[in-house]
Structures are given as structure tokens and as C-alpha cells.
Amino acid sequence: MKTSIICLPLVTLSLLLSSCSTTPVTGRKQMNLTSESEVAKMSIASFEQMKAQMSISTHAAYNEMLQNVGERISQQVFWDMPMAEWEFVVFDQPEINAFAMPGGKVGVFMGLFQIVETEDELASVVAHEIAHVTARHTHERISQGMVLNAGSSLIGIAAAVSGTAALGNGTYINAAPTIMGLYGIGAGQVAQSWDQGKEAEADHIGIMYMAKAGYDPNAAIRVMERMVELEGGMGGNNNYGSTHPSSMDRLNALHSYLEEAMAEYEQAKAFYY
Ligand SMILES: [Zn+2]
């Protein structure tokens, strides 16, 4: 009986530590610290803040293109994000960039249209960004970021958890800057960076989403080819290139997904055309 008394605090402590670790296995436990609805609420608050801080493009053609893409892609990911309140916004920013947030908020910067000309090409970028969300890359980062922001002490971790709990009561004033920080979103910049494994995953999921939505998967290849070209011309210093590394590797990988995606596209085409 004595050992059980001694063990209990140790077990509690180890549970706390394991749920706050950044290793892949306990990374899953972190997900339990932030519920789906709380992550969505925080993201929506961040998006509202972005809309207030950055000017929104009134370019009619690009806005129409994005709304069309948004409607078709969001239909395909319905079962992956059933609670999403979809919103697709063109921000009047010169950078070549786009992002998607949990809760269904998608932003495209005007600069992206330097490498995106057609609706199919835009669909490839939007589908890729949404895939980062449905693959829960964003959730993982938010959970990790909360713990990192709180510091490594147990007291700090407890504060991060209670901060999350407070969100459930509708308080997310402090959460928005945190999420924006995790996305690296400030006026004029979005500095997301994912490791190569996550990029590959988002590319694969993304090209399947676009194909299912009736968009030609070859468009994803064209956009990536322009990325490679741009990186060569700018010494790899452009924004999208630096935040989405190894475009040449990604281009090669995209080619390997093409056959599977084309089969899906041939079926979807009958529905859309
Ligand atoms: Zn990406």
C-alpha cells in the first residue's frame, strides 16, 4: 500500500510531462489539450484580426476565381472539416503566398497571381494549403506553440492549458496574437514553414482534393515549375520559396502522384463539365 502512495504523484507527474512533450507520440496527446472547436475559434479570431489589419483586394477577377475554387474544394473536404465556416479572402499584399486555417479561413495574397494564372492553378495552391489543415499540421503547431509560449515549467504549462480553457468561455483576446505568431503572420508577411514530410503530405492530399473537385492536376505541376524557376532567378530568396522549401523535390514528388490524381480527375470531370 505504501508504494501506491508514493507512486501516485509520480504517475501524475509523468502524465503531465508526457502530454506536453514535443515528440511525435506525445504530440498526439497535445492535440487533446486543444479541442477542435477551440482551435477553430482561435483561428477565426486571428483571421478577423488579419482582415482588420491588412487591406483586402477588390480585384474582381481574382476574387471571383478564388470564390469558385473555394466552393468546389470546400465541397470535397466537407467530411474532413464538417464544422468549417468557409471564407476565402484575397489580401492586397505583394508577397507570393497563401494560407489556410482551421475553422475554414483561407487567405491568398495578391502576389500569388504572379505564378498563378488559371482557376485550376489557383485550386492547386488552395487545395495544398487546406491539406495542411486536414492533415492536422496546423493543430500540431498550435498545440506545440502553446506549450512553447508558456515555457517549460509545469506552472507555465498549467497556464497554457487554463488559457485554452478560457477560450471555451468566449475569451480569445490573447489567443489571436498567439495564433498569428505561430503562423508568422504580421502585416505584410506570412512565414509558415513546414518540414519536408509535411510538405509532401500536403502536396499529395492537395493534388487529390483538386482532382476530386474537377481541376486538372497538371496545373499543380505548372505552378511548381514556376516556383522552381522563380527560386532559381531569385536565389531562393522569395517568400513562398523560403517558406515552402525544396520546390524541385516537391516537383518530382508531384509527378509521382499524377497518375493517381488523373484517374480521379477523369471521373470528376464528368460531374463538373
Ligand atoms: Zn505547404
PDB file of C-alpha atoms and ligand atoms in Angstrom:
ATOM      1  CA  MET A   1       0.000   0.000   0.000  1.00  0.00           C
ATOM      2  CA  LYS A   2       2.893   2.297   0.803  1.00  0.00           C
ATOM      3  CA  THR A   3       4.281   2.032  -2.725  1.00  0.00           C
ATOM      4  CA  SER A   4       0.983   3.098  -4.273  1.00  0.00           C
ATOM      5  CA  ILE A   5       1.005   6.268  -2.201  1.00  0.00           C
ATOM      6  CA  ILE A   6       4.494   7.090  -3.409  1.00  0.00           C
ATOM      7  CA  CYS A   7       3.730   6.149  -6.992  1.00  0.00           C
ATOM      8  CA  LEU A   8       0.616   8.240  -7.428  1.00  0.00           C
ATOM      9  CA  PRO A   9       2.319  11.650  -7.644  1.00  0.00           C
ATOM     10  CA  LEU A  10       4.984  10.158  -9.878  1.00  0.00           C
ATOM     11  CA  VAL A  11       2.376   8.818 -12.272  1.00  0.00           C
ATOM     12  CA  THR A  12       0.571  12.163 -12.285  1.00  0.00           C
ATOM     13  CA  LEU A  13       3.825  13.981 -12.954  1.00  0.00           C
ATOM     14  CA  SER A  14       4.821  11.665 -15.793  1.00  0.00           C
ATOM     15  CA  LEU A  15       1.375  12.031 -17.384  1.00  0.00           C
ATOM     16  CA  LEU A  16       1.735  15.799 -17.291  1.00  0.00           C
ATOM     17  CA  LEU A  17       5.206  15.661 -18.765  1.00  0.00           C
ATOM     18  CA  SER A  18       4.286  13.208 -21.487  1.00  0.00           C
ATOM     19  CA  SER A  19       1.246  15.240 -22.561  1.00  0.00           C
ATOM     20  CA  CYS A  20       3.458  18.281 -23.034  1.00  0.00           C
ATOM     21  CA  SER A  21       6.372  16.731 -24.864  1.00  0.00           C
ATOM     22  CA  THR A  22       7.119  17.605 -28.490  1.00  0.00           C
ATOM     23  CA  THR A  23       7.929  14.076 -29.655  1.00  0.00           C
ATOM     24  CA  PRO A  24       5.568  12.697 -32.298  1.00  0.00           C
ATOM     25  CA  VAL A  25       3.848  10.205 -29.975  1.00  0.00           C
ATOM     26  CA  THR A  26       3.103  12.682 -27.221  1.00  0.00           C
ATOM     27  CA  GLY A  27       2.413  15.270 -29.870  1.00  0.00           C
ATOM     28  CA  ARG A  28      -0.865  13.447 -30.287  1.00  0.00           C
ATOM     29  CA  LYS A  29      -1.555  13.919 -26.592  1.00  0.00           C
ATOM     30  CA  GLN A  30      -1.018  17.637 -27.074  1.00  0.00           C
ATOM     31  CA  MET A  31      -3.889  17.598 -29.504  1.00  0.00           C
ATOM     32  CA  ASN A  32      -6.150  16.683 -26.626  1.00  0.00           C
ATOM     33  CA  LEU A  33      -5.152  19.883 -24.857  1.00  0.00           C
ATOM     34  CA  THR A  34      -6.690  21.953 -27.608  1.00  0.00           C
ATOM     35  CA  SER A  35     -10.120  20.858 -28.739  1.00  0.00           C
ATOM     36  CA  GLU A  36     -11.173  21.140 -32.371  1.00  0.00           C
ATOM     37  CA  SER A  37     -13.699  23.884 -31.617  1.00  0.00           C
ATOM     38  CA  GLU A  38     -11.196  25.891 -29.564  1.00  0.00           C
ATOM     39  CA  VAL A  39      -8.582  25.758 -32.309  1.00  0.00           C
ATOM     40  CA  ALA A  40     -11.225  26.861 -34.822  1.00  0.00           C
ATOM     41  CA  LYS A  41     -12.333  29.748 -32.593  1.00  0.00           C
ATOM     42  CA  MET A  42      -8.756  30.967 -32.171  1.00  0.00           C
ATOM     43  CA  SER A  43      -8.082  30.759 -35.887  1.00  0.00           C
ATOM     44  CA  ILE A  44     -11.263  32.627 -36.750  1.00  0.00           C
ATOM     45  CA  ALA A  45     -10.278  35.377 -34.279  1.00  0.00           C
ATOM     46  CA  SER A  46      -6.848  35.601 -35.921  1.00  0.00           C
ATOM     47  CA  PHE A  47      -8.395  35.810 -39.371  1.00  0.00           C
ATOM     48  CA  GLU A  48     -10.717  38.619 -38.246  1.00  0.00           C
ATOM     49  CA  GLN A  49      -7.665  40.471 -36.970  1.00  0.00           C
ATOM     50  CA  MET A  50      -5.868  39.978 -40.293  1.00  0.00           C
ATOM     51  CA  LYS A  51      -8.849  41.359 -42.170  1.00  0.00           C
ATOM     52  CA  ALA A  52      -8.802  44.410 -39.904  1.00  0.00           C
ATOM     53  CA  GLN A  53      -5.048  44.946 -40.272  1.00  0.00           C
ATOM     54  CA  MET A  54      -4.421  44.208 -43.950  1.00  0.00           C
ATOM     55  CA  SER A  55      -6.220  45.675 -46.897  1.00  0.00           C
ATOM     56  CA  ILE A  56      -8.489  43.304 -48.786  1.00  0.00           C
ATOM     57  CA  SER A  57      -8.229  43.198 -52.562  1.00  0.00           C
ATOM     58  CA  THR A  58     -11.166  44.358 -54.647  1.00  0.00           C
ATOM     59  CA  HIS A  59      -9.737  42.794 -57.837  1.00  0.00           C
ATOM     60  CA  ALA A  60     -12.954  41.386 -59.299  1.00  0.00           C
ATOM     61  CA  ALA A  61     -11.482  38.624 -61.476  1.00  0.00           C
ATOM     62  CA  TYR A  62      -9.155  37.226 -58.805  1.00  0.00           C
ATOM     63  CA  ASN A  63     -11.876  37.373 -56.154  1.00  0.00           C
ATOM     64  CA  GLU A  64     -14.312  35.542 -58.412  1.00  0.00           C
ATOM     65  CA  MET A  65     -11.662  32.944 -59.230  1.00  0.00           C
ATOM     66  CA  LEU A  66     -10.974  32.353 -55.541  1.00  0.00           C
ATOM     67  CA  GLN A  67     -14.674  32.081 -54.641  1.00  0.00           C
ATOM     68  CA  ASN A  68     -15.183  29.462 -57.380  1.00  0.00           C
ATOM     69  CA  VAL A  69     -12.161  27.472 -56.214  1.00  0.00           C
ATOM     70  CA  GLY A  70     -13.263  27.803 -52.594  1.00  0.00           C
ATOM     71  CA  GLU A  71     -16.740  26.499 -53.296  1.00  0.00           C
ATOM     72  CA  ARG A  72     -15.537  23.433 -55.185  1.00  0.00           C
ATOM     73  CA  ILE A  73     -12.626  22.496 -52.906  1.00  0.00           C
ATOM     74  CA  SER A  74     -14.640  23.016 -49.704  1.00  0.00           C
ATOM     75  CA  GLN A  75     -17.298  20.622 -51.037  1.00  0.00           C
ATOM     76  CA  GLN A  76     -14.614  17.968 -51.440  1.00  0.00           C
ATOM     77  CA  VAL A  77     -13.212  18.419 -47.935  1.00  0.00           C
ATOM     78  CA  PHE A  78     -16.621  18.617 -46.260  1.00  0.00           C
ATOM     79  CA  TRP A  79     -16.204  15.363 -44.320  1.00  0.00           C
ATOM     80  CA  ASP A  80     -12.664  16.316 -43.260  1.00  0.00           C
ATOM     81  CA  MET A  81     -13.781  19.703 -41.908  1.00  0.00           C
ATOM     82  CA  PRO A  82     -17.542  19.414 -41.248  1.00  0.00           C
ATOM     83  CA  MET A  83     -17.654  22.350 -38.805  1.00  0.00           C
ATOM     84  CA  ALA A  84     -15.789  24.801 -41.052  1.00  0.00           C
ATOM     85  CA  GLU A  85     -17.241  28.250 -41.681  1.00  0.00           C
ATOM     86  CA  TRP A  86     -15.556  28.745 -45.045  1.00  0.00           C
ATOM     87  CA  GLU A  87     -14.246  32.137 -46.033  1.00  0.00           C
ATOM     88  CA  PHE A  88     -11.867  32.911 -48.900  1.00  0.00           C
ATOM     89  CA  VAL A  89     -10.198  36.312 -48.969  1.00  0.00           C
ATOM     90  CA  VAL A  90      -7.722  37.930 -51.385  1.00  0.00           C
ATOM     91  CA  PHE A  91      -5.392  40.179 -49.394  1.00  0.00           C
ATOM     92  CA  ASP A  92      -3.806  43.142 -51.147  1.00  0.00           C
ATOM     93  CA  GLN A  93      -0.266  42.023 -50.303  1.00  0.00           C
ATOM     94  CA  PRO A  94       2.611  41.777 -52.795  1.00  0.00           C
ATOM     95  CA  GLU A  95       4.072  38.505 -51.448  1.00  0.00           C
ATOM     96  CA  ILE A  96       3.674  35.205 -53.276  1.00  0.00           C
ATOM     97  CA  ASN A  97       1.782  33.394 -50.548  1.00  0.00           C
ATOM     98  CA  ALA A  98      -1.400  31.728 -49.381  1.00  0.00           C
ATOM     99  CA  PHE A  99      -2.561  30.050 -46.181  1.00  0.00           C
ATOM    100  CA  ALA A 100      -5.456  28.118 -44.675  1.00  0.00           C
ATOM    101  CA  MET A 101      -6.515  27.978 -41.033  1.00  0.00           C
ATOM    102  CA  PRO A 102      -8.584  25.537 -39.013  1.00  0.00           C
ATOM    103  CA  GLY A 103     -12.194  26.723 -38.984  1.00  0.00           C
ATOM    104  CA  GLY A 104     -12.178  27.160 -42.764  1.00  0.00           C
ATOM    105  CA  LYS A 105     -10.416  30.512 -43.199  1.00  0.00           C
ATOM    106  CA  VAL A 106      -8.319  30.830 -46.352  1.00  0.00           C
ATOM    107  CA  GLY A 107      -6.211  33.782 -47.446  1.00  0.00           C
ATOM    108  CA  VAL A 108      -4.477  34.378 -50.758  1.00  0.00           C
ATOM    109  CA  PHE A 109      -2.021  37.236 -51.226  1.00  0.00           C
ATOM    110  CA  MET A 110      -2.170  39.223 -54.479  1.00  0.00           C
ATOM    111  CA  GLY A 111       1.467  38.344 -55.138  1.00  0.00           C
ATOM    112  CA  LEU A 112       0.477  34.715 -55.692  1.00  0.00           C
ATOM    113  CA  PHE A 113      -1.044  35.702 -59.037  1.00  0.00           C
ATOM    114  CA  GLN A 114       2.492  36.197 -60.330  1.00  0.00           C
ATOM    115  CA  ILE A 115       2.745  32.412 -60.577  1.00  0.00           C
ATOM    116  CA  VAL A 116      -0.957  31.502 -60.778  1.00  0.00           C
ATOM    117  CA  GLU A 117      -2.841  32.334 -63.978  1.00  0.00           C
ATOM    118  CA  THR A 118      -5.827  29.980 -64.208  1.00  0.00           C
ATOM    119  CA  GLU A 119      -8.537  28.739 -61.846  1.00  0.00           C
ATOM    120  CA  ASP A 120      -7.026  25.231 -61.958  1.00  0.00           C
ATOM    121  CA  GLU A 121      -3.654  26.624 -60.892  1.00  0.00           C
ATOM    122  CA  LEU A 122      -5.190  28.598 -58.037  1.00  0.00           C
ATOM    123  CA  ALA A 123      -7.043  25.423 -56.990  1.00  0.00           C
ATOM    124  CA  SER A 124      -3.732  23.583 -56.659  1.00  0.00           C
ATOM    125  CA  VAL A 125      -2.398  26.158 -54.169  1.00  0.00           C
ATOM    126  CA  VAL A 126      -5.644  26.431 -52.164  1.00  0.00           C
ATOM    127  CA  ALA A 127      -6.016  22.616 -52.023  1.00  0.00           C
ATOM    128  CA  HIS A 128      -2.418  22.289 -50.790  1.00  0.00           C
ATOM    129  CA  GLU A 129      -2.941  24.851 -48.018  1.00  0.00           C
ATOM    130  CA  ILE A 130      -6.227  23.241 -46.916  1.00  0.00           C
ATOM    131  CA  ALA A 131      -4.459  19.862 -46.850  1.00  0.00           C
ATOM    132  CA  HIS A 132      -2.090  21.249 -44.175  1.00  0.00           C
ATOM    133  CA  VAL A 133      -5.215  21.804 -42.052  1.00  0.00           C
ATOM    134  CA  THR A 134      -6.976  18.483 -42.724  1.00  0.00           C
ATOM    135  CA  ALA A 135      -3.689  16.616 -42.096  1.00  0.00           C
ATOM    136  CA  ARG A 136      -3.715  18.492 -38.753  1.00  0.00           C
ATOM    137  CA  HIS A 137      -0.276  20.045 -39.282  1.00  0.00           C
ATOM    138  CA  THR A 138      -1.691  23.371 -38.108  1.00  0.00           C
ATOM    139  CA  HIS A 139      -3.271  21.850 -34.997  1.00  0.00           C
ATOM    140  CA  GLU A 140       0.020  20.237 -34.090  1.00  0.00           C
ATOM    141  CA  ARG A 141       1.839  23.534 -34.403  1.00  0.00           C
ATOM    142  CA  ILE A 142      -0.758  25.363 -32.322  1.00  0.00           C
ATOM    143  CA  SER A 143      -0.541  22.787 -29.535  1.00  0.00           C
ATOM    144  CA  GLN A 144       3.238  22.865 -29.560  1.00  0.00           C
ATOM    145  CA  GLY A 145       3.308  26.652 -29.715  1.00  0.00           C
ATOM    146  CA  MET A 146       1.042  26.959 -26.711  1.00  0.00           C
ATOM    147  CA  VAL A 147       3.405  24.894 -24.636  1.00  0.00           C
ATOM    148  CA  LEU A 148       6.473  26.681 -26.003  1.00  0.00           C
ATOM    149  CA  ASN A 149       4.952  30.072 -25.291  1.00  0.00           C
ATOM    150  CA  ALA A 150       4.172  29.027 -21.745  1.00  0.00           C
ATOM    151  CA  GLY A 151       7.739  27.958 -21.106  1.00  0.00           C
ATOM    152  CA  SER A 152       8.894  24.581 -19.988  1.00  0.00           C
ATOM    153  CA  SER A 153       7.887  24.706 -16.338  1.00  0.00           C
ATOM    154  CA  LEU A 154       4.831  22.811 -15.176  1.00  0.00           C
ATOM    155  CA  ILE A 155       3.363  26.061 -13.877  1.00  0.00           C
ATOM    156  CA  GLY A 156       3.732  27.542 -17.343  1.00  0.00           C
ATOM    157  CA  ILE A 157       2.123  24.510 -18.919  1.00  0.00           C
ATOM    158  CA  ALA A 158      -0.790  24.708 -16.496  1.00  0.00           C
ATOM    159  CA  ALA A 159      -1.237  28.356 -17.504  1.00  0.00           C
ATOM    160  CA  ALA A 160      -1.291  27.390 -21.184  1.00  0.00           C
ATOM    161  CA  VAL A 161      -3.944  24.775 -20.555  1.00  0.00           C
ATOM    162  CA  SER A 162      -6.103  27.118 -18.499  1.00  0.00           C
ATOM    163  CA  GLY A 163      -5.632  29.768 -21.160  1.00  0.00           C
ATOM    164  CA  THR A 164      -7.102  27.318 -23.632  1.00  0.00           C
ATOM    165  CA  ALA A 165      -9.959  26.534 -21.265  1.00  0.00           C
ATOM    166  CA  ALA A 166     -10.753  30.208 -21.014  1.00  0.00           C
ATOM    167  CA  LEU A 167     -11.296  30.226 -24.775  1.00  0.00           C
ATOM    168  CA  GLY A 168     -14.266  27.943 -24.252  1.00  0.00           C
ATOM    169  CA  ASN A 169     -15.925  30.818 -22.413  1.00  0.00           C
ATOM    170  CA  GLY A 170     -15.584  33.029 -25.441  1.00  0.00           C
ATOM    171  CA  THR A 171     -12.426  34.833 -24.310  1.00  0.00           C
ATOM    172  CA  TYR A 172      -9.865  34.774 -27.057  1.00  0.00           C
ATOM    173  CA  ILE A 173      -8.436  38.258 -26.944  1.00  0.00           C
ATOM    174  CA  ASN A 174      -4.963  36.990 -26.106  1.00  0.00           C
ATOM    175  CA  ALA A 175      -5.233  33.965 -28.331  1.00  0.00           C
ATOM    176  CA  ALA A 176      -5.312  35.805 -31.646  1.00  0.00           C
ATOM    177  CA  PRO A 177      -1.801  37.267 -31.457  1.00  0.00           C
ATOM    178  CA  THR A 178      -0.548  33.862 -30.339  1.00  0.00           C
ATOM    179  CA  ILE A 179      -2.012  32.095 -33.358  1.00  0.00           C
ATOM    180  CA  MET A 180      -0.785  34.832 -35.661  1.00  0.00           C
ATOM    181  CA  GLY A 181       2.641  34.423 -34.153  1.00  0.00           C
ATOM    182  CA  LEU A 182       2.523  30.687 -34.800  1.00  0.00           C
ATOM    183  CA  TYR A 183       1.607  31.333 -38.388  1.00  0.00           C
ATOM    184  CA  GLY A 184       4.240  34.045 -38.518  1.00  0.00           C
ATOM    185  CA  ILE A 185       1.529  36.365 -39.745  1.00  0.00           C
ATOM    186  CA  GLY A 186       2.192  40.048 -39.398  1.00  0.00           C
ATOM    187  CA  ALA A 187       1.431  42.976 -41.670  1.00  0.00           C
ATOM    188  CA  GLY A 188       2.962  42.039 -44.984  1.00  0.00           C
ATOM    189  CA  GLN A 189       4.324  38.624 -44.129  1.00  0.00           C
ATOM    190  CA  VAL A 190       3.304  35.040 -43.692  1.00  0.00           C
ATOM    191  CA  ALA A 191       6.228  32.926 -42.657  1.00  0.00           C
ATOM    192  CA  GLN A 192       4.941  29.426 -42.261  1.00  0.00           C
ATOM    193  CA  SER A 193       7.484  26.728 -42.603  1.00  0.00           C
ATOM    194  CA  TRP A 194       6.803  23.034 -42.639  1.00  0.00           C
ATOM    195  CA  ASP A 195       9.242  20.195 -42.733  1.00  0.00           C
ATOM    196  CA  GLN A 196       9.635  18.246 -45.944  1.00  0.00           C
ATOM    197  CA  GLY A 197       7.483  15.340 -44.754  1.00  0.00           C
ATOM    198  CA  LYS A 198       4.539  17.634 -44.077  1.00  0.00           C
ATOM    199  CA  GLU A 199       5.009  19.396 -47.426  1.00  0.00           C
ATOM    200  CA  ALA A 200       4.955  16.050 -49.212  1.00  0.00           C
ATOM    201  CA  GLU A 201       1.835  15.021 -47.321  1.00  0.00           C
ATOM    202  CA  ALA A 202       0.053  18.297 -48.134  1.00  0.00           C
ATOM    203  CA  ASP A 203       1.105  18.040 -51.801  1.00  0.00           C
ATOM    204  CA  HIS A 204      -0.280  14.516 -52.086  1.00  0.00           C
ATOM    205  CA  ILE A 205      -3.557  15.262 -50.286  1.00  0.00           C
ATOM    206  CA  GLY A 206      -3.861  18.594 -52.106  1.00  0.00           C
ATOM    207  CA  ILE A 207      -3.500  17.205 -55.623  1.00  0.00           C
ATOM    208  CA  MET A 208      -6.186  14.609 -54.825  1.00  0.00           C
ATOM    209  CA  TYR A 209      -8.538  17.296 -53.476  1.00  0.00           C
ATOM    210  CA  MET A 210      -8.138  19.410 -56.602  1.00  0.00           C
ATOM    211  CA  ALA A 211      -8.671  16.385 -58.859  1.00  0.00           C
ATOM    212  CA  LYS A 212     -11.844  15.405 -56.990  1.00  0.00           C
ATOM    213  CA  ALA A 213     -13.059  18.992 -57.410  1.00  0.00           C
ATOM    214  CA  GLY A 214     -12.661  18.631 -61.184  1.00  0.00           C
ATOM    215  CA  TYR A 215      -9.468  20.650 -61.535  1.00  0.00           C
ATOM    216  CA  ASP A 216      -6.691  19.380 -63.821  1.00  0.00           C
ATOM    217  CA  PRO A 217      -3.824  18.081 -61.615  1.00  0.00           C
ATOM    218  CA  ASN A 218      -1.327  19.160 -64.305  1.00  0.00           C
ATOM    219  CA  ALA A 219      -1.933  22.704 -63.050  1.00  0.00           C
ATOM    220  CA  ALA A 220      -0.175  21.797 -59.760  1.00  0.00           C
ATOM    221  CA  ILE A 221       2.872  20.778 -61.783  1.00  0.00           C
ATOM    222  CA  ARG A 222       2.841  24.049 -63.747  1.00  0.00           C
ATOM    223  CA  VAL A 223       2.694  26.151 -60.562  1.00  0.00           C
ATOM    224  CA  MET A 224       5.543  24.189 -59.005  1.00  0.00           C
ATOM    225  CA  GLU A 225       7.610  24.554 -62.185  1.00  0.00           C
ATOM    226  CA  ARG A 226       7.182  28.336 -61.935  1.00  0.00           C
ATOM    227  CA  MET A 227       8.245  28.136 -58.281  1.00  0.00           C
ATOM    228  CA  VAL A 228      11.412  26.308 -59.255  1.00  0.00           C
ATOM    229  CA  GLU A 229      12.072  28.878 -61.978  1.00  0.00           C
ATOM    230  CA  LEU A 230      11.465  31.770 -59.578  1.00  0.00           C
ATOM    231  CA  GLU A 231      13.712  30.262 -56.935  1.00  0.00           C
ATOM    232  CA  GLY A 232      16.482  29.908 -59.496  1.00  0.00           C
ATOM    233  CA  GLY A 233      16.042  33.510 -60.617  1.00  0.00           C
ATOM    234  CA  MET A 234      15.887  34.968 -57.122  1.00  0.00           C
ATOM    235  CA  GLY A 235      18.494  32.796 -55.472  1.00  0.00           C
ATOM    236  CA  GLY A 236      15.829  31.123 -53.349  1.00  0.00           C
ATOM    237  CA  ASN A 237      15.055  34.361 -51.522  1.00  0.00           C
ATOM    238  CA  ASN A 238      11.408  34.760 -52.475  1.00  0.00           C
ATOM    239  CA  ASN A 239       8.851  34.406 -49.711  1.00  0.00           C
ATOM    240  CA  TYR A 240       6.844  31.415 -50.926  1.00  0.00           C
ATOM    241  CA  GLY A 241      10.008  29.552 -51.829  1.00  0.00           C
ATOM    242  CA  SER A 242      11.646  30.062 -48.478  1.00  0.00           C
ATOM    243  CA  THR A 243       8.540  29.028 -46.557  1.00  0.00           C
ATOM    244  CA  HIS A 244       7.797  26.072 -48.828  1.00  0.00           C
ATOM    245  CA  PRO A 245      11.263  24.610 -49.253  1.00  0.00           C
ATOM    246  CA  SER A 246      12.709  22.293 -51.869  1.00  0.00           C
ATOM    247  CA  SER A 247      10.426  23.089 -54.786  1.00  0.00           C
ATOM    248  CA  MET A 248      12.463  20.818 -57.035  1.00  0.00           C
ATOM    249  CA  ASP A 249      11.926  17.847 -54.699  1.00  0.00           C
ATOM    250  CA  ARG A 250       8.255  18.707 -54.499  1.00  0.00           C
ATOM    251  CA  LEU A 251       8.011  18.935 -58.276  1.00  0.00           C
ATOM    252  CA  ASN A 252       9.450  15.441 -58.615  1.00  0.00           C
ATOM    253  CA  ALA A 253       7.073  14.107 -55.959  1.00  0.00           C
ATOM    254  CA  LEU A 254       4.082  15.773 -57.652  1.00  0.00           C
ATOM    255  CA  HIS A 255       4.896  13.873 -60.850  1.00  0.00           C
ATOM    256  CA  SER A 256       4.690  10.615 -58.883  1.00  0.00           C
ATOM    257  CA  TYR A 257       1.163  11.496 -57.639  1.00  0.00           C
ATOM    258  CA  LEU A 258      -0.025  12.496 -61.121  1.00  0.00           C
ATOM    259  CA  GLU A 259      -1.328   9.147 -62.347  1.00  0.00           C
ATOM    260  CA  GLU A 260      -3.473   8.606 -59.245  1.00  0.00           C
ATOM    261  CA  ALA A 261      -4.747  12.191 -59.420  1.00  0.00           C
ATOM    262  CA  MET A 262      -5.541  11.994 -63.154  1.00  0.00           C
ATOM    263  CA  ALA A 263      -7.717   8.904 -62.600  1.00  0.00           C
ATOM    264  CA  GLU A 264      -9.691  10.862 -60.005  1.00  0.00           C
ATOM    265  CA  TYR A 265      -9.867  13.913 -62.296  1.00  0.00           C
ATOM    266  CA  GLU A 266     -11.257  11.874 -65.228  1.00  0.00           C
ATOM    267  CA  GLN A 267     -14.148  10.741 -63.017  1.00  0.00           C
ATOM    268  CA  ALA A 268     -14.757  14.190 -61.522  1.00  0.00           C
ATOM    269  CA  LYS A 269     -14.707  15.901 -64.937  1.00  0.00           C
ATOM    270  CA  ALA A 270     -17.909  14.110 -65.901  1.00  0.00           C
ATOM    271  CA  PHE A 271     -19.628  15.809 -62.977  1.00  0.00           C
ATOM    272  CA  TYR A 272     -18.201  19.300 -63.435  1.00  0.00           C
ATOM    273  CA  TYR A 273     -18.207  19.602 -67.229  1.00  0.00           C
TER     274      TYR A 273
HETATM  275 ZN    ZN B   1       2.856  23.815 -47.746  1.00  0.00          ZN
END
